[in-house]
Amino acid sequence: MKRDLNTHRTFTRRALLLGGAQAALVTGLAARMYYLQVIESEQYKLLADENRINLRLLPPPRGRVLDRTGVELANNQQNYRVVLIAEQADNVAQTLEALAELIPLDAYERAKVLREVKRRRSFVPVTVAENLTWEEFARVNVYAPDLPGIQPDIGETRAYPYGGKMAHVVGYVGAVSERDLTGDPLLELPGFRVGKSGIERTREEYLRGKAGVSRVEVNAFGRVIRELNRREGQPGEDLRLSLDAELQNHMMDLLGDESASAVVMDIHSGEVLGLASTPGFDPQAFNIGLTQQAWTDLTGDPRNPLMNKAIAGQYPPGSTFKMIVAMAALDAGLVSPEQKIFCSGHVDLGNQRFHCWKRTGHGNMEMLDAIEQSCDVYFYDIAKRVGIDRIAETARHFGLGVETGIEIPAERKGLMPTREWKKARTGEAWQQGETLVAGIGQGFVLITPLQLAVMTARIANGGFAVKPRLIMDSPESGETVTEPERMPIGRNALQLVVEAMRRVSNVPTGTAFAARIKDTSMALSGKTGTSQVRRITRAERENRVLRNDELPWEQRDHALFVAFAPTSAPRYAVSVVVEHGGSGSSAAAPLARDILIKVQELERAGRGSLATVRPQAEGRG
């Protein structure tokens, strides 16, 4: 009996403990459910919505690039493309093979798509082909029901209506690389393009715009069910350049297949109206994606089509540098314009002989004569009197040896040597013979065609330090233009050089008389330059100096010419450099003449703002 009582008590106690535990468990669960469903309900609802709703960025339309008259140099065009959704295709490889019979799609491209399909989830579209023609796109649409998984699609792509004619200025866009990433999520969108060169690169953020947002509902696998709402982004700003498309087109045609460059600028405002470099390249090819063969062809071309020679080509200026030496000498009071220097065809310094281009000599030369006929001996003499440091100081006033700050990348500053520069660079002292060579624009002196145009503009505008610019001033662009300052150069020196340049092109003994403009209202004033790229040996001089047409292309002289027009009221400055073109008077001067005729014809026709004369230009002298 006692044993039964103990068993009963034990059972009762255990039942109570079990019941208590169950009650505590139920109470805990209820409390937890209350906490989750009531107290934390808003937070978990938000998390659930985040799983259900995705935000997707919408790329904005890229801003256009326009010329000064509003002509489109870069715009956006419809991009007819084809995408593949793998989960809808029974056999992706077979689908691609069938598609290849309708549009260009080689084995390499098909393999690339197959690799991309494996990397992504099956419902995510993969781009198969872009930039299809309308005929190709229409063909895919017709056969789409027989191509499971294939979807024709229309997007946007960057386009360059002038192709290679504007490529070195406008630039191009390309795929985003690791170094382009700045934290902007827009840059991580598949297929997004950013500026890689030219204005497209330097004004990338201005042209890019702001992304829009699309809210979409997705299922548990991330597949889009529907779009809930959308907020369009802010399109990129349009950018207006100072270039004139018709003039630029004309300049590129004139330069043709030469390895050459030319720059035209307004001498008062600094607006660059034309900036040509040949040969050009197709910017669209970089947008689509270059083939290996196309890249090899571009980089292996000895004429270097990828280089913007107008701002990055560095050349000895030859005789176009003589105006700088003349002004340095006049300003220093070391020579008068009437002082005569005799040219016998050469001058000796120590055991070295320095030759004039005219072997028989020019005879007695005054400064105007020396510039007009480009006498080398005259400038050997006055360069020796002035010294390299004073010449370099004057050259820098005219924009030589310093970057101009033009708004496109890869500009080079050339080289204006000094005694200090050589000591620091080579550890050796400057030699007087090097000053003589620099006096005729050879030796260490290097300039860019843009710098030559700036130099000419500053001479023609009466000594104002005008700076070149490509972007037109507008409130939207945020660009500001400051008035150029007058340079510390004597007016008498400037006026003498201007008169000398007039004689170069307008008197029969001038070196560019053959390239003059016969219409006196458009007449140009200029200066020729021919710079050697090889050393002429004493033996060759004693026998016969080889002509350019007897030499390999890469050993021929560079041809240069600088000018302004019209002579009666200067408005435009031009520089032309033809690599290995031979003589400046025969190869470069005619090109500059035709360019100056074209720009003045455009002005007379009231082309855009070319006809607008800026008030601050008046009264300069």
Coordinates of C-alpha atoms in Angstrom, one line a residue:
M1 CA 0.0 0.0 0.0
K2 CA 2.8 2.4 1.0
R3 CA 4.6 1.5 -2.3
D4 CA 1.6 2.4 -4.4
L5 CA 1.3 5.7 -2.6
N6 CA 4.9 6.6 -3.4
T7 CA 4.4 5.6 -7.1
H8 CA 1.4 7.8 -7.3
R9 CA 3.2 10.8 -5.8
T10 CA 6.1 10.4 -8.2
F11 CA 3.8 10.2 -11.2
T12 CA 1.9 13.3 -10.1
R13 CA 5.1 15.3 -9.5
R14 CA 6.4 14.4 -13.0
A15 CA 3.1 15.3 -14.6
L16 CA 3.2 18.6 -12.9
L17 CA 6.8 19.3 -14.1
L18 CA 6.0 18.2 -17.6
G19 CA 2.8 20.3 -17.7
G20 CA 4.7 23.3 -16.3
A21 CA 7.4 22.9 -19.0
Q22 CA 4.8 22.7 -21.7
A23 CA 3.0 25.8 -20.4
A24 CA 6.3 27.7 -20.2
L25 CA 7.1 26.6 -23.8
V26 CA 3.7 27.7 -25.1
T27 CA 4.0 31.0 -23.2
G28 CA 7.5 31.6 -24.7
L29 CA 6.3 30.9 -28.2
A30 CA 3.3 33.1 -27.8
A31 CA 5.5 35.9 -26.5
R32 CA 7.9 35.5 -29.3
M33 CA 5.1 35.5 -31.9
Y34 CA 3.7 38.6 -30.3
Y35 CA 7.1 40.2 -30.4
L36 CA 7.7 39.3 -34.0
Q37 CA 4.2 40.0 -35.3
V38 CA 3.2 43.0 -33.3
I39 CA 6.2 44.8 -31.9
E40 CA 8.6 44.2 -34.8
S41 CA 6.0 43.9 -37.5
E42 CA 7.0 47.1 -39.3
Q43 CA 10.6 46.1 -39.5
Y44 CA 9.9 42.6 -40.8
K45 CA 7.4 44.0 -43.3
L46 CA 10.1 46.3 -44.6
L47 CA 12.5 43.4 -44.9
A48 CA 9.9 41.3 -46.7
D49 CA 9.3 44.1 -49.1
E50 CA 13.0 44.4 -49.8
N51 CA 13.1 40.8 -50.7
R52 CA 10.0 41.2 -52.9
I53 CA 10.9 44.6 -54.5
N54 CA 14.1 45.4 -56.3
L55 CA 15.4 48.8 -57.3
R56 CA 17.1 48.9 -60.7
L57 CA 19.1 51.7 -62.2
L58 CA 18.1 53.2 -65.5
P59 CA 21.0 54.6 -67.5
P60 CA 20.4 58.2 -68.7
P61 CA 20.8 59.3 -72.3
R62 CA 24.3 60.7 -72.8
G63 CA 24.6 64.4 -73.6
R64 CA 25.3 65.3 -77.2
V65 CA 28.5 67.0 -78.4
L66 CA 27.8 69.9 -80.9
D67 CA 29.8 72.2 -83.0
R68 CA 29.6 76.0 -82.7
T69 CA 26.6 76.1 -85.0
G70 CA 24.7 73.2 -83.4
V71 CA 25.8 70.4 -85.7
E72 CA 25.9 67.1 -83.9
L73 CA 29.4 65.7 -83.6
A74 CA 28.4 62.9 -81.2
N75 CA 24.9 61.7 -80.4
N76 CA 22.8 58.7 -79.4
Q77 CA 21.2 56.4 -81.9
Q78 CA 19.0 53.4 -81.6
N79 CA 20.9 50.2 -81.0
Y80 CA 19.2 47.3 -82.6
R81 CA 20.4 44.3 -80.7
V82 CA 19.5 40.7 -79.8
V83 CA 19.4 39.2 -76.3
L84 CA 19.1 35.5 -75.2
I85 CA 17.2 34.2 -72.2
A86 CA 18.7 30.8 -71.6
E87 CA 15.8 29.2 -69.7
Q88 CA 13.5 29.7 -72.7
A89 CA 15.9 28.0 -75.1
D90 CA 15.8 24.2 -75.4
N91 CA 19.4 24.1 -76.6
V92 CA 21.3 27.4 -76.4
A93 CA 24.1 26.2 -78.7
Q94 CA 21.7 25.1 -81.5
T95 CA 19.7 28.4 -81.1
L96 CA 22.9 30.4 -81.6
E97 CA 23.9 28.4 -84.7
A98 CA 20.4 29.0 -86.1
L99 CA 20.8 32.7 -85.3
A100 CA 24.2 32.8 -87.1
E101 CA 22.4 32.1 -90.3
L102 CA 20.5 35.4 -90.0
I103 CA 23.1 37.8 -88.7
P104 CA 26.9 37.9 -88.5
L105 CA 27.8 35.8 -85.5
D106 CA 31.1 33.8 -85.8
A107 CA 32.2 30.9 -83.6
Y108 CA 34.2 33.1 -81.3
E109 CA 31.2 35.3 -80.5
R110 CA 29.0 32.3 -80.0
A111 CA 31.5 30.8 -77.6
K112 CA 31.6 34.1 -75.7
V113 CA 27.8 34.1 -75.4
L114 CA 27.9 30.5 -74.1
R115 CA 30.4 31.5 -71.4
E116 CA 28.3 34.4 -70.4
V117 CA 25.2 32.2 -70.2
K118 CA 27.0 29.9 -67.7
R119 CA 28.0 32.8 -65.5
R120 CA 24.5 34.2 -65.2
R121 CA 21.2 32.8 -63.9
S122 CA 19.1 31.3 -66.6
F123 CA 16.4 34.0 -66.7
V124 CA 18.9 36.9 -67.0
P125 CA 19.1 38.3 -70.6
V126 CA 22.6 38.0 -72.2
T127 CA 23.5 40.3 -75.1
V128 CA 24.2 38.3 -78.2
A129 CA 24.7 41.0 -80.9
E130 CA 24.5 44.8 -81.0
N131 CA 24.5 47.6 -83.6
L132 CA 22.6 45.5 -86.1
T133 CA 21.4 47.0 -89.3
W134 CA 17.6 47.5 -89.8
E135 CA 17.6 44.7 -92.3
E136 CA 19.3 42.3 -89.9
F137 CA 17.1 43.3 -87.0
A138 CA 13.9 42.9 -89.1
R139 CA 15.2 39.4 -90.2
V140 CA 15.6 38.3 -86.6
N141 CA 12.1 39.6 -85.8
V142 CA 10.6 37.6 -88.6
Y143 CA 12.3 34.3 -87.5
A144 CA 12.0 35.0 -83.7
P145 CA 9.2 32.4 -83.2
D146 CA 11.5 29.7 -84.5
L147 CA 14.3 30.8 -82.2
P148 CA 13.3 30.0 -78.6
G149 CA 15.0 32.2 -76.1
I150 CA 16.0 34.9 -78.7
Q151 CA 14.5 38.4 -78.1
P152 CA 15.1 41.4 -80.4
D153 CA 15.6 44.5 -78.4
I154 CA 16.1 48.3 -79.0
G155 CA 18.5 50.3 -76.8
E156 CA 20.8 53.3 -77.3
T157 CA 24.4 53.5 -78.5
R158 CA 26.9 56.3 -79.0
A159 CA 27.3 57.4 -82.6
Y160 CA 29.8 59.8 -84.3
P161 CA 28.3 61.2 -87.5
Y162 CA 31.7 62.5 -88.7
G163 CA 33.6 59.4 -87.9
G164 CA 37.3 59.9 -88.0
K165 CA 37.0 63.6 -89.0
M166 CA 36.4 64.6 -85.3
A167 CA 37.8 61.6 -83.5
H168 CA 40.9 63.3 -82.0
V169 CA 38.8 66.1 -80.5
V170 CA 35.5 64.5 -79.6
G171 CA 37.1 61.2 -78.6
Y172 CA 35.1 58.0 -78.0
V173 CA 33.4 55.9 -75.3
G174 CA 34.3 52.4 -74.3
A175 CA 33.5 49.7 -71.6
V176 CA 34.1 50.7 -68.0
S177 CA 37.5 49.4 -66.7
E178 CA 38.6 48.9 -63.1
R179 CA 40.3 52.3 -63.0
D180 CA 37.1 54.0 -64.2
L181 CA 35.2 52.9 -61.1
T182 CA 34.5 55.8 -58.7
G183 CA 31.7 54.3 -56.6
D184 CA 29.0 55.5 -58.8
P185 CA 26.7 52.4 -59.2
L186 CA 25.8 53.6 -62.7
L187 CA 29.3 52.6 -63.8
E188 CA 28.7 49.0 -62.8
L189 CA 25.7 48.5 -65.1
P190 CA 26.4 45.8 -67.7
G191 CA 27.2 47.4 -71.1
F192 CA 27.6 50.9 -69.7
R193 CA 30.1 53.1 -71.6
V194 CA 32.3 56.0 -70.4
G195 CA 34.4 58.5 -72.2
K196 CA 37.9 57.2 -73.0
S197 CA 39.5 60.1 -74.9
G198 CA 38.9 63.6 -76.2
I199 CA 36.0 65.7 -74.9
E200 CA 34.2 62.5 -74.1
R201 CA 36.8 61.8 -71.5
T202 CA 37.5 65.2 -70.0
R203 CA 33.7 66.1 -69.7
E204 CA 32.6 62.6 -68.8
E205 CA 30.6 63.5 -65.7
Y206 CA 29.0 66.5 -67.5
L207 CA 27.9 64.3 -70.4
R208 CA 26.9 61.2 -68.4
G209 CA 23.8 62.6 -66.5
K210 CA 22.1 61.0 -63.5
A211 CA 20.6 57.5 -63.3
G212 CA 16.9 56.9 -63.1
V213 CA 15.3 54.2 -60.9
S214 CA 12.8 51.4 -61.7
R215 CA 11.0 49.5 -58.8
V216 CA 10.2 46.0 -59.8
E217 CA 8.5 43.1 -58.0
V218 CA 10.5 39.9 -58.1
N219 CA 9.8 36.3 -56.9
A220 CA 11.9 34.3 -54.6
F221 CA 14.3 33.5 -57.4
G222 CA 14.8 37.1 -58.3
R223 CA 12.8 36.9 -61.5
V224 CA 11.0 40.1 -62.4
I225 CA 7.2 39.8 -62.2
R226 CA 6.2 43.4 -62.9
E227 CA 7.3 47.0 -62.7
L228 CA 5.7 48.9 -59.9
N229 CA 6.9 52.4 -60.8
R230 CA 9.7 54.2 -62.5
R231 CA 11.6 57.5 -62.2
E232 CA 13.5 58.6 -65.2
G233 CA 17.0 59.9 -64.8
Q234 CA 18.5 63.2 -65.7
P235 CA 19.9 63.1 -69.3
G236 CA 23.5 64.3 -69.7
E237 CA 24.1 67.9 -70.7
D238 CA 24.8 68.9 -74.3
L239 CA 28.2 70.4 -74.9
R240 CA 28.9 73.0 -77.5
L241 CA 32.4 73.2 -78.9
S242 CA 34.1 76.1 -80.7
L243 CA 34.8 73.8 -83.7
D244 CA 33.1 74.5 -87.0
A245 CA 32.2 71.1 -88.5
E246 CA 32.4 72.3 -92.1
L247 CA 35.8 73.8 -91.6
Q248 CA 37.1 70.8 -89.7
N249 CA 35.8 68.5 -92.4
H250 CA 37.5 70.7 -95.0
M251 CA 40.8 70.6 -93.1
M252 CA 40.8 66.8 -92.8
D253 CA 40.1 66.5 -96.5
L254 CA 43.0 68.9 -97.3
L255 CA 45.5 66.9 -95.1
G256 CA 44.3 63.7 -96.7
D257 CA 46.6 60.7 -96.1
E258 CA 49.5 62.8 -94.9
S259 CA 50.8 62.3 -91.4
A260 CA 50.0 65.9 -90.6
S261 CA 48.1 68.4 -88.4
A262 CA 46.6 71.8 -88.6
V263 CA 45.0 74.3 -86.1
V264 CA 42.9 77.3 -86.7
M265 CA 42.0 79.7 -83.9
D266 CA 40.4 83.1 -83.4
I267 CA 43.2 85.4 -82.4
H268 CA 41.1 87.4 -80.1
S269 CA 38.9 84.9 -78.3
G270 CA 41.1 81.9 -78.5
E271 CA 38.3 79.8 -79.8
V272 CA 39.7 76.8 -81.8
L273 CA 37.7 76.6 -85.0
G274 CA 39.5 73.6 -86.4
L275 CA 41.9 71.1 -85.0
A276 CA 42.9 68.4 -87.4
S277 CA 45.2 65.5 -87.2
T278 CA 45.7 62.8 -89.9
P279 CA 45.3 60.0 -90.3
G280 CA 42.2 59.7 -88.2
F281 CA 40.5 56.6 -86.8
D282 CA 36.9 55.4 -86.4
P283 CA 35.7 56.2 -82.9
Q284 CA 32.7 53.9 -83.3
A285 CA 35.1 50.9 -83.6
F286 CA 36.1 51.5 -79.9
N287 CA 32.5 51.7 -78.8
I288 CA 31.6 48.4 -80.4
G289 CA 34.9 46.7 -79.6
L290 CA 38.1 46.5 -81.7
T291 CA 39.2 43.3 -83.2
Q292 CA 42.8 42.3 -82.5
Q293 CA 43.6 42.8 -86.2
A294 CA 42.2 46.3 -86.2
W295 CA 44.2 47.2 -83.1
T296 CA 47.4 45.8 -84.6
D297 CA 46.8 47.8 -87.7
L298 CA 46.3 51.0 -85.8
T299 CA 49.3 50.6 -83.5
G300 CA 51.6 49.4 -86.2
D301 CA 50.9 52.3 -88.6
P302 CA 54.0 54.5 -88.9
R303 CA 51.8 57.5 -89.3
N304 CA 50.4 56.9 -85.8
P305 CA 46.7 57.5 -86.3
L306 CA 45.9 57.2 -82.6
M307 CA 48.0 60.3 -81.7
N308 CA 46.4 63.7 -81.8
K309 CA 49.4 65.4 -83.5
A310 CA 47.9 68.8 -83.2
I311 CA 48.4 68.8 -79.4
A312 CA 50.9 65.9 -78.8
G313 CA 53.1 66.0 -81.9
Q314 CA 56.4 67.6 -81.0
Y315 CA 58.6 69.0 -83.7
P316 CA 61.5 71.4 -84.2
P317 CA 59.8 74.6 -85.3
G318 CA 62.5 75.4 -87.9
S319 CA 62.3 79.0 -89.3
T320 CA 58.8 79.6 -87.8
F321 CA 60.9 80.2 -84.6
K322 CA 62.8 83.1 -86.1
M323 CA 60.1 85.7 -85.2
I324 CA 60.7 84.8 -81.5
V325 CA 64.5 85.3 -81.8
A326 CA 63.9 88.6 -83.6
M327 CA 61.6 89.9 -80.9
A328 CA 64.0 88.8 -78.1
A329 CA 66.8 90.6 -79.8
L330 CA 64.8 93.8 -80.4
D331 CA 63.4 93.9 -76.9
A332 CA 66.8 93.4 -75.4
G333 CA 68.1 96.3 -77.6
L334 CA 70.9 94.1 -78.9
V335 CA 70.2 94.7 -82.6
S336 CA 68.3 97.4 -84.5
P337 CA 66.0 96.6 -87.4
E338 CA 68.3 98.5 -89.8
Q339 CA 71.5 96.8 -88.7
K340 CA 73.0 94.8 -91.5
I341 CA 74.5 91.3 -91.1
F342 CA 76.4 89.7 -94.0
C343 CA 75.4 86.2 -95.1
S344 CA 78.0 84.4 -97.1
G345 CA 76.2 81.1 -96.9
H346 CA 77.8 79.9 -93.6
V347 CA 79.3 81.1 -90.4
D348 CA 82.1 79.5 -88.4
L349 CA 82.2 79.1 -84.6
G350 CA 85.4 77.4 -83.4
N351 CA 85.9 74.4 -85.5
Q352 CA 82.2 74.1 -86.4
R353 CA 80.6 75.5 -89.5
F354 CA 76.9 76.4 -89.6
H355 CA 75.2 76.6 -93.0
C356 CA 72.5 78.8 -94.4
W357 CA 69.8 77.0 -96.5
K358 CA 71.1 79.2 -99.4
R359 CA 74.5 77.9 -100.1
T360 CA 75.6 81.0 -102.0
G361 CA 74.5 83.3 -99.2
H362 CA 72.0 86.2 -99.1
G363 CA 74.5 89.0 -98.8
N364 CA 73.7 92.0 -96.5
M365 CA 70.5 91.4 -94.6
E366 CA 68.4 93.7 -92.4
M367 CA 65.9 92.1 -90.0
L368 CA 62.9 92.4 -92.4
D369 CA 64.9 90.9 -95.2
A370 CA 66.1 88.1 -93.0
I371 CA 62.6 87.1 -92.0
E372 CA 61.2 87.5 -95.5
Q373 CA 63.9 85.4 -97.1
S374 CA 64.5 83.2 -94.0
C375 CA 68.2 83.8 -93.8
D376 CA 69.8 81.4 -91.4
V377 CA 73.2 83.2 -91.0
Y378 CA 71.4 86.4 -89.8
F379 CA 69.7 84.4 -87.0
Y380 CA 72.8 82.5 -86.0
D381 CA 74.3 85.9 -85.4
I382 CA 71.6 87.6 -83.4
A383 CA 70.8 84.4 -81.4
K384 CA 74.5 84.4 -80.3
R385 CA 74.1 88.0 -79.1
V386 CA 70.8 87.4 -77.3
G387 CA 71.6 84.0 -75.6
I388 CA 69.4 81.0 -75.1
D389 CA 67.9 82.1 -71.7
R390 CA 66.5 85.3 -73.1
I391 CA 65.2 83.5 -76.2
A392 CA 63.5 81.0 -74.0
E393 CA 61.9 83.7 -71.9
T394 CA 60.4 85.4 -75.0
A395 CA 59.3 82.0 -76.4
R396 CA 57.4 81.2 -73.2
H397 CA 55.6 84.5 -73.4
F398 CA 54.3 83.3 -76.7
G399 CA 53.2 79.9 -75.4
L400 CA 56.1 77.8 -76.5
G401 CA 57.5 75.2 -74.1
V402 CA 54.4 75.3 -71.9
E403 CA 51.1 73.5 -71.9
T404 CA 48.3 75.6 -73.3
G405 CA 45.6 74.0 -71.1
I406 CA 43.3 73.1 -73.9
E407 CA 40.4 70.9 -72.7
I408 CA 41.4 67.6 -74.2
P409 CA 43.8 65.1 -72.7
A410 CA 47.3 64.0 -73.7
E411 CA 48.6 67.5 -74.5
R412 CA 52.4 67.8 -74.5
K413 CA 54.4 70.9 -73.7
G414 CA 57.3 70.6 -76.1
L415 CA 60.6 71.9 -75.0
M416 CA 62.2 75.3 -74.7
P417 CA 65.7 74.7 -73.5
T418 CA 67.8 76.9 -71.2
R419 CA 71.3 76.6 -69.8
E420 CA 69.9 75.4 -66.5
W421 CA 67.7 72.8 -68.2
K422 CA 70.7 71.2 -69.9
K423 CA 72.8 71.2 -66.8
A424 CA 70.0 69.5 -64.8
R425 CA 69.2 67.1 -67.7
T426 CA 72.7 66.1 -68.9
G427 CA 75.1 67.5 -66.3
E428 CA 76.9 69.3 -69.1
A429 CA 77.3 73.0 -69.7
W430 CA 75.4 74.7 -72.5
Q431 CA 77.5 75.3 -75.7
Q432 CA 77.3 78.4 -77.8
G433 CA 76.9 76.4 -80.9
E434 CA 73.6 75.1 -79.4
T435 CA 72.4 78.6 -79.2
L436 CA 73.0 79.2 -82.9
V437 CA 71.1 76.0 -83.8
A438 CA 68.2 77.0 -81.5
G439 CA 68.2 80.4 -83.2
I440 CA 66.8 78.7 -86.4
G441 CA 64.4 76.5 -84.5
Q442 CA 66.5 73.3 -84.5
G443 CA 68.5 71.4 -81.8
F444 CA 66.7 70.9 -78.5
V445 CA 63.7 73.2 -79.3
L446 CA 60.4 71.3 -79.7
I447 CA 56.9 72.7 -80.2
T448 CA 53.4 71.4 -80.9
P449 CA 51.2 72.7 -83.8
L450 CA 48.8 74.1 -81.3
Q451 CA 51.6 76.1 -79.7
L452 CA 52.5 77.5 -83.1
A453 CA 48.9 78.6 -83.6
V454 CA 49.0 80.3 -80.2
M455 CA 52.3 82.0 -81.0
T456 CA 50.9 83.3 -84.3
A457 CA 47.7 84.5 -82.6
R458 CA 49.6 86.4 -80.0
I459 CA 51.7 88.1 -82.6
A460 CA 48.7 89.0 -84.8
N461 CA 46.5 90.3 -81.9
G462 CA 49.1 92.8 -80.8
G463 CA 50.7 90.9 -77.9
F464 CA 47.7 89.7 -75.8
A465 CA 48.2 86.3 -74.1
V466 CA 45.1 84.6 -75.6
K467 CA 44.6 81.0 -74.7
P468 CA 43.1 78.3 -76.9
R469 CA 39.8 76.8 -75.9
L470 CA 37.4 74.3 -77.3
I471 CA 34.4 74.6 -75.1
M472 CA 32.1 77.6 -75.8
D473 CA 31.3 79.7 -72.7
S474 CA 27.7 79.1 -71.5
P475 CA 26.0 79.3 -68.1
E476 CA 25.3 75.6 -68.2
S477 CA 28.9 74.5 -68.8
G478 CA 30.2 76.5 -65.9
E479 CA 33.2 77.6 -68.1
T480 CA 34.4 81.1 -67.6
V481 CA 36.5 83.2 -69.9
T482 CA 38.9 85.8 -68.7
E483 CA 40.3 88.6 -70.8
P484 CA 43.9 87.9 -72.0
E485 CA 46.6 90.0 -70.6
R486 CA 49.0 92.1 -72.6
M487 CA 52.4 90.4 -72.7
P488 CA 55.7 92.3 -71.8
I489 CA 56.7 92.5 -75.4
G490 CA 57.5 95.8 -77.1
R491 CA 55.0 97.0 -79.7
N492 CA 57.8 98.0 -82.1
A493 CA 59.1 94.4 -82.1
L494 CA 55.6 93.0 -82.7
Q495 CA 54.9 95.5 -85.5
L496 CA 58.1 94.6 -87.2
V497 CA 57.4 90.9 -87.1
V498 CA 53.9 91.4 -88.4
E499 CA 55.3 93.4 -91.3
A500 CA 57.9 90.8 -92.0
M501 CA 55.2 88.1 -92.1
R502 CA 53.3 90.2 -94.6
R503 CA 56.3 90.4 -96.8
V504 CA 57.0 86.6 -96.6
S505 CA 53.7 86.0 -98.4
N506 CA 53.1 89.1 -100.4
V507 CA 56.4 90.2 -102.1
P508 CA 58.1 88.1 -104.8
T509 CA 61.2 87.5 -102.8
G510 CA 59.2 86.1 -99.8
T511 CA 59.6 82.4 -99.2
A512 CA 55.8 81.8 -99.3
F513 CA 54.9 84.2 -102.2
A514 CA 53.7 81.2 -104.3
A515 CA 51.1 80.4 -101.6
R516 CA 49.7 83.9 -101.3
I517 CA 46.0 84.7 -101.4
K518 CA 45.4 86.9 -104.5
D519 CA 42.2 88.4 -103.1
T520 CA 43.7 91.2 -101.1
S521 CA 40.7 91.4 -98.8
M522 CA 41.6 87.9 -97.6
A523 CA 45.4 88.1 -97.9
L524 CA 47.5 86.2 -95.4
S525 CA 50.7 86.9 -93.6
G526 CA 52.9 83.9 -92.8
K527 CA 56.2 82.3 -92.2
T528 CA 57.6 79.1 -93.6
G529 CA 59.6 76.5 -91.7
T530 CA 61.5 73.4 -92.7
S531 CA 63.1 71.3 -90.0
Q532 CA 65.6 68.7 -90.5
V533 CA 65.2 65.2 -88.9
R534 CA 68.6 63.9 -89.9
R535 CA 72.2 65.1 -89.7
I536 CA 73.8 66.1 -93.0
T537 CA 77.4 64.9 -93.0
R538 CA 80.4 67.0 -94.2
A539 CA 81.0 64.5 -97.0
E540 CA 77.4 64.9 -98.2
R541 CA 77.8 68.7 -98.2
E542 CA 81.0 68.5 -100.2
N543 CA 79.4 66.3 -102.8
R544 CA 75.7 67.1 -103.0
V545 CA 73.0 67.3 -100.3
L546 CA 70.3 64.7 -101.1
R547 CA 66.8 66.1 -102.0
N548 CA 63.9 65.0 -99.9
D549 CA 62.5 62.9 -102.7
E550 CA 65.7 60.9 -102.7
L551 CA 65.4 59.9 -99.1
P552 CA 63.2 57.4 -97.3
W553 CA 60.0 59.0 -96.0
E554 CA 61.1 59.0 -92.3
Q555 CA 64.3 60.9 -93.2
R556 CA 62.6 63.7 -95.0
D557 CA 62.3 67.2 -93.5
H558 CA 59.2 68.3 -91.7
A559 CA 57.2 71.0 -93.4
L560 CA 55.7 73.9 -91.4
F561 CA 53.8 77.1 -92.0
V562 CA 52.2 79.6 -89.7
A563 CA 50.0 82.5 -90.8
F564 CA 47.2 84.9 -89.9
A565 CA 44.5 86.5 -92.0
P566 CA 43.2 88.8 -93.2
T567 CA 46.4 90.9 -93.3
S568 CA 44.5 94.2 -93.1
A569 CA 42.5 93.2 -90.0
P570 CA 43.8 90.0 -88.5
R571 CA 41.2 87.6 -87.2
Y572 CA 42.4 84.0 -87.7
A573 CA 45.7 82.2 -87.0
V574 CA 46.6 78.9 -88.5
S575 CA 49.5 76.5 -88.2
V576 CA 50.2 73.5 -90.4
V577 CA 52.8 70.7 -89.9
V578 CA 53.3 68.0 -92.4
E579 CA 55.6 65.2 -91.1
H580 CA 58.4 64.5 -93.5
G581 CA 56.5 66.6 -96.0
G582 CA 59.7 68.3 -97.4
S583 CA 59.7 72.1 -97.8
G584 CA 57.4 74.3 -95.7
S585 CA 56.8 76.6 -98.6
S586 CA 55.7 73.9 -101.0
A587 CA 54.0 71.3 -98.7
A588 CA 52.6 73.3 -95.7
A589 CA 51.9 76.8 -97.0
P590 CA 49.4 75.9 -99.7
L591 CA 47.4 73.9 -97.1
A592 CA 47.4 76.9 -94.7
R593 CA 46.3 79.2 -97.6
D594 CA 43.3 77.0 -98.5
I595 CA 42.3 76.7 -94.8
L596 CA 42.4 80.5 -94.4
I597 CA 40.4 81.0 -97.5
K598 CA 37.8 78.5 -96.3
V599 CA 37.4 80.1 -92.8
Q600 CA 37.0 83.6 -94.3
E601 CA 34.5 82.3 -96.8
L602 CA 32.5 80.8 -93.9
E603 CA 32.6 84.1 -92.1
R604 CA 31.4 86.0 -95.1
A605 CA 28.6 83.6 -95.5
G606 CA 27.5 84.4 -91.9
R607 CA 28.4 81.0 -90.7
G608 CA 27.4 80.7 -87.1
S609 CA 29.3 83.0 -84.8
L610 CA 32.3 83.2 -87.0
A611 CA 31.0 86.6 -88.2
T612 CA 30.7 87.9 -84.6
V613 CA 33.5 90.3 -83.7
R614 CA 34.1 90.5 -80.0
P615 CA 34.1 94.0 -78.5
Q616 CA 37.3 93.5 -76.6
A617 CA 39.2 92.9 -79.9
E618 CA 38.7 96.5 -80.8
G619 CA 41.4 98.9 -80.0
R620 CA 44.2 96.4 -79.7
G621 CA 47.4 97.2 -81.6

